[in-house]
mmCIF file of C-alpha atoms in Angstrom:
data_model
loop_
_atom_site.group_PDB
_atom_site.id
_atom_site.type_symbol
_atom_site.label_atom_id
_atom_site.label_comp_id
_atom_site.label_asym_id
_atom_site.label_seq_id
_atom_site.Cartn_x
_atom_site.Cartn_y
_atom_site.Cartn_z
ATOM 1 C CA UNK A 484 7.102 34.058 -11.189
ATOM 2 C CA UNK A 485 6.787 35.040 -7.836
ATOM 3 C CA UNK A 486 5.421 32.417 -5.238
ATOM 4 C CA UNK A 487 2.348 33.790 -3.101
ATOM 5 C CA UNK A 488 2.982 34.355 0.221
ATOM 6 C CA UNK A 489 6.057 32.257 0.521
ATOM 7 C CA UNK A 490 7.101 33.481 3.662
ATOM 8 C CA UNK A 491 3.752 32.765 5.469
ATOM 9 C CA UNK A 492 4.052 28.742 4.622
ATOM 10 C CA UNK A 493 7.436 28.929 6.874
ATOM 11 C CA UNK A 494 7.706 26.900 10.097
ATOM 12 C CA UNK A 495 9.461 29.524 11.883
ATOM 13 C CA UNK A 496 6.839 32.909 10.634
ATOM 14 C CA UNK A 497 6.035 34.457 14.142
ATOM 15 C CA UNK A 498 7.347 31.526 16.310
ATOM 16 C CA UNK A 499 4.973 29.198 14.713
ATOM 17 C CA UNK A 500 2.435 30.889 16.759
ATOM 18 C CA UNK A 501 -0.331 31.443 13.493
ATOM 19 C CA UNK A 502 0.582 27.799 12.339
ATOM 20 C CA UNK A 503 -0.534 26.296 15.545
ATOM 21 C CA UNK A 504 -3.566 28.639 15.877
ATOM 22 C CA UNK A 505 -4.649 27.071 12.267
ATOM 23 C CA UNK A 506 -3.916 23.916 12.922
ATOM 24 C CA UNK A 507 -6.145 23.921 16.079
ATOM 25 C CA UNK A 508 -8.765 25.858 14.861
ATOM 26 C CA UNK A 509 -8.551 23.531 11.326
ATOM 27 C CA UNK A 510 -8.080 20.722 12.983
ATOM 28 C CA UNK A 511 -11.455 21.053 15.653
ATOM 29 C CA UNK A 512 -13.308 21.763 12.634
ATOM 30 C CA UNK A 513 -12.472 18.489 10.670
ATOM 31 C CA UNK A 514 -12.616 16.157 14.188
ATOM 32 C CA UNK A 515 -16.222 18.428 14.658
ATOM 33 C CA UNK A 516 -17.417 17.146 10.758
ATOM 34 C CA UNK A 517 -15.542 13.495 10.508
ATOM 35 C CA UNK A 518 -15.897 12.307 14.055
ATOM 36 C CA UNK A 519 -19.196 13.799 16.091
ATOM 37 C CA UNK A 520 -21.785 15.397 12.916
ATOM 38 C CA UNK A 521 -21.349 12.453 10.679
ATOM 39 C CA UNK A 522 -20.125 8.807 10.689
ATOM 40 C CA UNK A 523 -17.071 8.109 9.442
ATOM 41 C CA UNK A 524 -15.395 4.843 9.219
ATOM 42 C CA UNK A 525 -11.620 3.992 7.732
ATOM 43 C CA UNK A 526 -10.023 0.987 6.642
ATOM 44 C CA UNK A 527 -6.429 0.278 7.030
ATOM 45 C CA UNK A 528 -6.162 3.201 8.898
ATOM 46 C CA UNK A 529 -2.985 1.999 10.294
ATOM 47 C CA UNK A 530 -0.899 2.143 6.865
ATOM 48 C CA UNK A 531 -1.376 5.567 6.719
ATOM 49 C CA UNK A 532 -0.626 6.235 10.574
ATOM 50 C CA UNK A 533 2.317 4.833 10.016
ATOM 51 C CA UNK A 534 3.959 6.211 7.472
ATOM 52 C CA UNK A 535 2.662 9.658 8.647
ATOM 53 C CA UNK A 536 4.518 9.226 12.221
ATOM 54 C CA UNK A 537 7.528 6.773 11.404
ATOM 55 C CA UNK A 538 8.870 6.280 7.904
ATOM 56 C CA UNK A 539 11.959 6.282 7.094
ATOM 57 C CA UNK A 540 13.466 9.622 7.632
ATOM 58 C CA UNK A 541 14.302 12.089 5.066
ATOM 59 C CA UNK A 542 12.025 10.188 2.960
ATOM 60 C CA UNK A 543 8.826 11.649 1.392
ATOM 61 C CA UNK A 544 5.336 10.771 1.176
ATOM 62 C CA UNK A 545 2.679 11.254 -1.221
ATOM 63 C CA UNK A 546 -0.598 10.179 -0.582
ATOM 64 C CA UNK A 547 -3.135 10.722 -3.468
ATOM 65 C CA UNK A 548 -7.172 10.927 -3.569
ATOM 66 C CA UNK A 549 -10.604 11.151 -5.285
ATOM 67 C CA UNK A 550 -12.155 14.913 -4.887
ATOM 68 C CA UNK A 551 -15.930 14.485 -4.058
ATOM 69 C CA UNK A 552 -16.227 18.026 -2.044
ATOM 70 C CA UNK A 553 -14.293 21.218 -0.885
ATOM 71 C CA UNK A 554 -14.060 19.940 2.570
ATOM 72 C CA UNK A 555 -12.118 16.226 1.816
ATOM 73 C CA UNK A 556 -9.357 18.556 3.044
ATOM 74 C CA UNK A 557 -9.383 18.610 6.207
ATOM 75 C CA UNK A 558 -11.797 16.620 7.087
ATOM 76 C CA UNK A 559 -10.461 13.286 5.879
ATOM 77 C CA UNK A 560 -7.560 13.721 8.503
ATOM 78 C CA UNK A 561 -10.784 14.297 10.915
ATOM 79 C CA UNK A 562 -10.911 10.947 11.899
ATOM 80 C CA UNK A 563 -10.595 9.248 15.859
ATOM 81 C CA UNK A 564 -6.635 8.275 16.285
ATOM 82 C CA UNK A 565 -5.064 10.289 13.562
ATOM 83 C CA UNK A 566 -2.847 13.597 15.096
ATOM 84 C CA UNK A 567 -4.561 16.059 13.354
ATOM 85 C CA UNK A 568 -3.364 18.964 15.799
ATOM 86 C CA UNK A 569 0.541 17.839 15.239
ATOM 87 C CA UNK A 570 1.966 20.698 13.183
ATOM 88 C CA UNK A 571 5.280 18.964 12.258
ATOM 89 C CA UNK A 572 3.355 15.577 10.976
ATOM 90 C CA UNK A 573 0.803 17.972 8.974
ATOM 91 C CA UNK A 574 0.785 17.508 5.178
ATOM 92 C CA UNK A 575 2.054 19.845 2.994
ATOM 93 C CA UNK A 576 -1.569 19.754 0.235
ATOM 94 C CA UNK A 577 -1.979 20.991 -3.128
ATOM 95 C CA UNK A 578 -4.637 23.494 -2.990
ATOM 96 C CA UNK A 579 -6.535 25.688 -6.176
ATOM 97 C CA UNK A 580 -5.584 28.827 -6.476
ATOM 98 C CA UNK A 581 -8.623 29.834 -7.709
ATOM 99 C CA UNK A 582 -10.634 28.898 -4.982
ATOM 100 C CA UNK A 583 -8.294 28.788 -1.503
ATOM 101 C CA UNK A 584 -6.378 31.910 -2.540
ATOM 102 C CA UNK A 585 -8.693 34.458 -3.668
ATOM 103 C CA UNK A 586 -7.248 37.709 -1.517
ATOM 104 C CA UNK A 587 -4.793 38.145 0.517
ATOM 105 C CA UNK A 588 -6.827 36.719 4.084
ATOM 106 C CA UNK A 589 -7.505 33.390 2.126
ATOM 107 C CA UNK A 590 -3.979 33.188 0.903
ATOM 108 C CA UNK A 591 -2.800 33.895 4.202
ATOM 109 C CA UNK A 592 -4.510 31.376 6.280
ATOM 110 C CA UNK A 593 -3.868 29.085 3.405
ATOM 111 C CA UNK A 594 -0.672 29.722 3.752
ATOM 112 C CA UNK A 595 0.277 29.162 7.307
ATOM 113 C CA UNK A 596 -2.276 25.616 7.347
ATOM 114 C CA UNK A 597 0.647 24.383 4.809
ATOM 115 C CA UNK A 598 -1.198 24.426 1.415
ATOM 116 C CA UNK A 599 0.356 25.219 -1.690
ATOM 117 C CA UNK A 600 -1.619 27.139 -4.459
ATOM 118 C CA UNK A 601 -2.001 25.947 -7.992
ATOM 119 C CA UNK A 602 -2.816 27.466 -11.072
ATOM 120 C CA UNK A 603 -5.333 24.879 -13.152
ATOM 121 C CA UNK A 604 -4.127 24.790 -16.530
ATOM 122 C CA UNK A 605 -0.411 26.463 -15.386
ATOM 123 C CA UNK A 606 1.343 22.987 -16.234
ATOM 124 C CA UNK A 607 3.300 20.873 -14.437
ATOM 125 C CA UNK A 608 6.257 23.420 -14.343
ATOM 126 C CA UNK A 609 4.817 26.161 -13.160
ATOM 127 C CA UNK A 610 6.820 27.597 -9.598
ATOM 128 C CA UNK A 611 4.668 26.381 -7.119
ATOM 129 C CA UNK A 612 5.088 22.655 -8.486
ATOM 130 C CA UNK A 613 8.714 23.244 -7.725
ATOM 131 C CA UNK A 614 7.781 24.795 -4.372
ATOM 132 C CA UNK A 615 6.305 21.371 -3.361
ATOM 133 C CA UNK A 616 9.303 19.502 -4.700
ATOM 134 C CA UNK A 617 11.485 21.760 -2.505
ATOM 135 C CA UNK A 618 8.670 20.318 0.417
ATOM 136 C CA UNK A 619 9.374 16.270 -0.980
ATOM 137 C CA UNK A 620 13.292 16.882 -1.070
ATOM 138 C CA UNK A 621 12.380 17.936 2.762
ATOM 139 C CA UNK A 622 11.427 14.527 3.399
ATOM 140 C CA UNK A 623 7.898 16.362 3.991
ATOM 141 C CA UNK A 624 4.134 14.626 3.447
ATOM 142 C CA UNK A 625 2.241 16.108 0.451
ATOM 143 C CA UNK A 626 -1.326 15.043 -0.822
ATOM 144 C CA UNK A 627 -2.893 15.789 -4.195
ATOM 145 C CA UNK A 628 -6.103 15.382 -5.977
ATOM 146 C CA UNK A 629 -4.642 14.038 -9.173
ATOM 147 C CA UNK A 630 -8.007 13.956 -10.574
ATOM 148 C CA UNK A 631 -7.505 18.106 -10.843
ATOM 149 C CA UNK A 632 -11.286 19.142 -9.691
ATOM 150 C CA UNK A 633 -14.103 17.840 -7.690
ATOM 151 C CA UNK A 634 -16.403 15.279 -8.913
ATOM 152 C CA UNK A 635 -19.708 14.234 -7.128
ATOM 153 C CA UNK A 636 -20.504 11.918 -9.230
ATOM 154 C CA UNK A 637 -20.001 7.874 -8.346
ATOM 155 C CA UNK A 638 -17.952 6.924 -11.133
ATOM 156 C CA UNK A 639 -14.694 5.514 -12.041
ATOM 157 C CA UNK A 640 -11.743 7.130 -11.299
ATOM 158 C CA UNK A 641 -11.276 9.870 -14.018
ATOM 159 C CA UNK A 642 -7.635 10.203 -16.071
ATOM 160 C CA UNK A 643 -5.490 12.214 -13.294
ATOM 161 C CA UNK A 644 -3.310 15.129 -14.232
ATOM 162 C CA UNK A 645 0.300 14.463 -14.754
ATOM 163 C CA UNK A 646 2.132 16.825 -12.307
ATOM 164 C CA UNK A 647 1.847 14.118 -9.184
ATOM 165 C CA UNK A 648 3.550 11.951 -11.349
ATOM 166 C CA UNK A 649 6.413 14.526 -12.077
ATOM 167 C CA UNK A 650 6.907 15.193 -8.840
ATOM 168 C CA UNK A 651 7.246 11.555 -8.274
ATOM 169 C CA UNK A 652 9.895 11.103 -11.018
ATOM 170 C CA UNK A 653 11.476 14.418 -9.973
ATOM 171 C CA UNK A 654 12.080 13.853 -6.378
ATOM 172 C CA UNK A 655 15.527 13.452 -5.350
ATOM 173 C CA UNK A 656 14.467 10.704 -2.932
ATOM 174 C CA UNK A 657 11.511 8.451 -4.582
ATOM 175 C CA UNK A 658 8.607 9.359 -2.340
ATOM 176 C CA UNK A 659 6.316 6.323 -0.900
ATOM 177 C CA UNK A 660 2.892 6.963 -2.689
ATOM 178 C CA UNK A 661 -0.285 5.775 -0.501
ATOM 179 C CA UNK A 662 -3.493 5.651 -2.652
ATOM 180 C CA UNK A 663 -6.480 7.044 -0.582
ATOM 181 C CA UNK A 664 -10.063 6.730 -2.202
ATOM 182 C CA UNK A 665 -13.050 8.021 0.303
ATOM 183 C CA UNK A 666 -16.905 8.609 -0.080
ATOM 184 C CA UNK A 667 -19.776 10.580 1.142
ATOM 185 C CA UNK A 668 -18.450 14.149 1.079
ATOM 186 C CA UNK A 669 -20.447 14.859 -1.646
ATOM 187 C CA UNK A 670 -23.558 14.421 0.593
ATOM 188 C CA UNK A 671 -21.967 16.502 3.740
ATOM 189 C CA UNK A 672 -20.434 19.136 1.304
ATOM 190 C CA UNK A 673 -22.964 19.330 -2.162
ATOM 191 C CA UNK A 674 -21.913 21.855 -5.067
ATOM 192 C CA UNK A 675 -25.568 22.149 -5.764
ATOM 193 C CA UNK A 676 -28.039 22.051 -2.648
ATOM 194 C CA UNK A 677 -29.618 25.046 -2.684
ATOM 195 C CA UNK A 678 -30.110 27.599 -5.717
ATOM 196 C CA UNK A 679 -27.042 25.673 -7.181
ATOM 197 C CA UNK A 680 -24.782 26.498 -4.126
ATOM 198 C CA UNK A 681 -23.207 24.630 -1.633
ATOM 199 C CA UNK A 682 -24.786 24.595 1.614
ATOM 200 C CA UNK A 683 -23.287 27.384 4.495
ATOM 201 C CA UNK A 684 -22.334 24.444 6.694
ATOM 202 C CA UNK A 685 -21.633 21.096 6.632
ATOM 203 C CA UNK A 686 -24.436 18.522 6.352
ATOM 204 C CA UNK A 687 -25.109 16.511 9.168
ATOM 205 C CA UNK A 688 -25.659 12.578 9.969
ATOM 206 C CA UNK A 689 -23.916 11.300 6.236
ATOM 207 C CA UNK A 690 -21.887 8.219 6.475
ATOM 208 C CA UNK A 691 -18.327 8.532 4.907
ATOM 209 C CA UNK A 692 -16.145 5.870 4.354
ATOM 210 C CA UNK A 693 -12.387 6.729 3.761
ATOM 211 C CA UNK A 694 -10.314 3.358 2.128
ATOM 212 C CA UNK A 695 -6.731 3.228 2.580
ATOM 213 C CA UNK A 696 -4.665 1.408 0.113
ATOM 214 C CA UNK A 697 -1.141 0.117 -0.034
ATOM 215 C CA UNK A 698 2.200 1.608 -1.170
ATOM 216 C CA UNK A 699 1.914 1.724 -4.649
ATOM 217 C CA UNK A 700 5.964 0.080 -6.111
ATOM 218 C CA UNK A 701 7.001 2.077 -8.831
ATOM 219 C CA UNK A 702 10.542 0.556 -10.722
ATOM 220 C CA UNK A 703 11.420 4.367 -12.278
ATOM 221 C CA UNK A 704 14.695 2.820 -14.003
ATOM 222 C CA UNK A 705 12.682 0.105 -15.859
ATOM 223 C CA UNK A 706 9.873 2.922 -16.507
ATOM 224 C CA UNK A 707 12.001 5.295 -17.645
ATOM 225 C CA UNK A 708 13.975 3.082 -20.365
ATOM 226 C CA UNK A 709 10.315 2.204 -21.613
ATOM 227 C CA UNK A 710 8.878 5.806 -21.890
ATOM 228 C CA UNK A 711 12.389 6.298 -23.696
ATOM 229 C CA UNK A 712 11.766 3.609 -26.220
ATOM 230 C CA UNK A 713 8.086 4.413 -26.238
ATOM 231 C CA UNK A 714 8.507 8.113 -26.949
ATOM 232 C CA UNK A 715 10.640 7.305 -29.899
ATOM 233 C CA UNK A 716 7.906 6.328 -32.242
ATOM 234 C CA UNK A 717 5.367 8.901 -31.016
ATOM 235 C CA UNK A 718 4.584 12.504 -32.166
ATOM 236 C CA UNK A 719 3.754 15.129 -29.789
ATOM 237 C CA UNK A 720 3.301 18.679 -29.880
ATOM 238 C CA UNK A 721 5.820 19.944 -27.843
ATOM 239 C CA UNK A 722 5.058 22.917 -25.238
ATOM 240 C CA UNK A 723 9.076 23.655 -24.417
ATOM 241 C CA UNK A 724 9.343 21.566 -21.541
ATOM 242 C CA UNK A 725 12.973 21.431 -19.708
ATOM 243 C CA UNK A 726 15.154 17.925 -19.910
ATOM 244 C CA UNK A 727 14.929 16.191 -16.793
ATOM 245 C CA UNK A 728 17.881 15.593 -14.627
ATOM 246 C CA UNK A 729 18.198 11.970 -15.935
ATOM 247 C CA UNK A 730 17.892 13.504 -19.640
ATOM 248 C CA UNK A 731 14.758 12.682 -20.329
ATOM 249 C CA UNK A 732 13.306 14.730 -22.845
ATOM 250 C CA UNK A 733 9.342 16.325 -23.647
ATOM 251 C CA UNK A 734 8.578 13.149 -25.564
ATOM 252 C CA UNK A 735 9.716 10.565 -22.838
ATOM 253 C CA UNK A 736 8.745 12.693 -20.119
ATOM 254 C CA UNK A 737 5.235 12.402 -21.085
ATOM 255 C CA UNK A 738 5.183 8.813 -21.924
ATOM 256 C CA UNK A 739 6.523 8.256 -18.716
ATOM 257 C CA UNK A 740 4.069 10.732 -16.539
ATOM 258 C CA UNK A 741 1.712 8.993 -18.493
ATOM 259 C CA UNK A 742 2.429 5.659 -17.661
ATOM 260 C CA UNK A 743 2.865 6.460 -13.742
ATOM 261 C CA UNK A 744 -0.487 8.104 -13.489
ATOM 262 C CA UNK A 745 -2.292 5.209 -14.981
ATOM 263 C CA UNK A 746 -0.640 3.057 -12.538
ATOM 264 C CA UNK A 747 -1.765 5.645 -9.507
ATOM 265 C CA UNK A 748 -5.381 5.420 -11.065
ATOM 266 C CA UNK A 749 -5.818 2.135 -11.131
ATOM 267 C CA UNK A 750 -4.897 1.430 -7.887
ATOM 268 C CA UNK A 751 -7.482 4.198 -6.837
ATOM 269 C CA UNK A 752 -9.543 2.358 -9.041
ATOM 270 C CA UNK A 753 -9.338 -0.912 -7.340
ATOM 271 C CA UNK A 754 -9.906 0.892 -3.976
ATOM 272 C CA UNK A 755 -12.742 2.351 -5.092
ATOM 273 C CA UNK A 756 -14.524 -0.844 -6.332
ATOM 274 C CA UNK A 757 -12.978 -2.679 -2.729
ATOM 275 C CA UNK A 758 -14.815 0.396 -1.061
ATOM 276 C CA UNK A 759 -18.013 -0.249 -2.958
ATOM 277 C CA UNK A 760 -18.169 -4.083 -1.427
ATOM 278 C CA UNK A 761 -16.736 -2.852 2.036
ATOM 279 C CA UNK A 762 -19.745 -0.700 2.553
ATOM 280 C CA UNK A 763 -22.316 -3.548 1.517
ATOM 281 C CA UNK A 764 -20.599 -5.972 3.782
#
């Protein structure tokens, strides 16, 4: 399988000179939205700034999220302080194909604003999951909505998808993983406001409140010898993935994608119910 418009996502296509026009034009929208049509408010702002301008180098990041709207990204990177218009610091996201890449314009502009299209329901191997390893081995920043569509609904974090988790166990370098839970872009961007369509622009005067967590420790060795024990006395129907690296096969690969994606949602979990009590206060 061919990947869409590879040579579009590259830093060097025409100079950099569409990448930078993206970014500015992208990046005016979501400081427009998050910073001067609606209130928006962040805590622990700093964890993320940080890692986003000086981790260690050559080592990835992943930060993970609820999905309330189409417009969490960009506009969560909207807010005053963070470098929106720095092309080099930009993450790399995971983006639906279905929706971001529907002809060749979309895919485009997609394209050069770093996003990198997914097929729902193509699996965690599909080629544009190993595209975005390719971005992690980089040492790049890439953010996912584990939870695999938007929800507007203020509810408990739902069971996430397993290919953040892969990437996590895949990447040469373990990336750091920053948990990121947010609300209110359900009430700037509704699925159903008029006629059961979203509105043509952004909603105005909403408050959104974006809660950053902590690096979320992962100890992969201990993980993986439990998802091998684990997977011994389980039955699965097998879909032909490949062995891992390490040798992990289908069976402990999905114990173990499993078991790293409940950990990732119940930190988002905890967030969220912090955020609830954060908003009272």
């Amino acid at each position: 399988m061919s990947r869409t418009m590879e040579w579009a996502a590259r830093a060097e296509h025409l100079g950099g000179i569409p990448r930078k026009l993206v970014t500015a034009v992208v990046g005016s929208f979501a400081k427009t939205v998050s910073s001067l049509l609606n209130r928006t408010s962040v805590h622990n702002a700093d964890n993320l700034l940080r890692l986003v301008r000086s981790r260690p180098r050559r080592v990835p990041l992943i930060t993970v999220s609820n999905h309330m709207s189409t417009l969490d990204d960009p506009v969560m990177w909207g807010f005053k302080g963070f470098p929106i218009f720095d092309t080099k610091l930009a993450r790399w996201v995971l983006a639906a194909e279905d929706i971001c890449f529907k002809n060749a314009l979309y895919s485009y502009i997609f394209r050069v604003g770093k996003c990198i299209p997914i097929t729902r329901g193509g699996g965690i191997y599909q080629e544009h999951m190993n595209e975005a390893l390719e971005r992690l081995n980089d040492g790049e920043w890439l953010h996912t909505f584990p939870e695999g569509k938007v929800y507007q609904e203020e509810a408990p974090i739902r069971r996430l998808k397993w290919g953040t988790a892969s990437l996590i166990v895949r990447a040469p370098v373990t990336p750091i993983v920053l948990p990121i839970v947010h609300n209110g872009f359900h009430k700037v961007m509704p699925e159903k406001y008029m006629f059961g369509r979203r509105p043509p622009l952004p909603l105005c005067n909403k408050k959104i409140d974006i809660i950053i967590g902590d690096p979320i420790e992962f100890d992969l060795p201990a993980m993986r010898q439990k998802a091998i024990s684990q997977s011994r006395g389980e039955s699965f129907p097998t879909i032909g993935w490949p062995t891992t690296s390490d040798g992990l096969d289908e069976a402990a690969q999905r114990c173990l994608y499993n078991s790293i994606s409940e950990q990732i949602r119940a930190a988002m979990e905890r967030l969220r119910c912090f955020g609830k009590s954060f908003v009272k206060s």
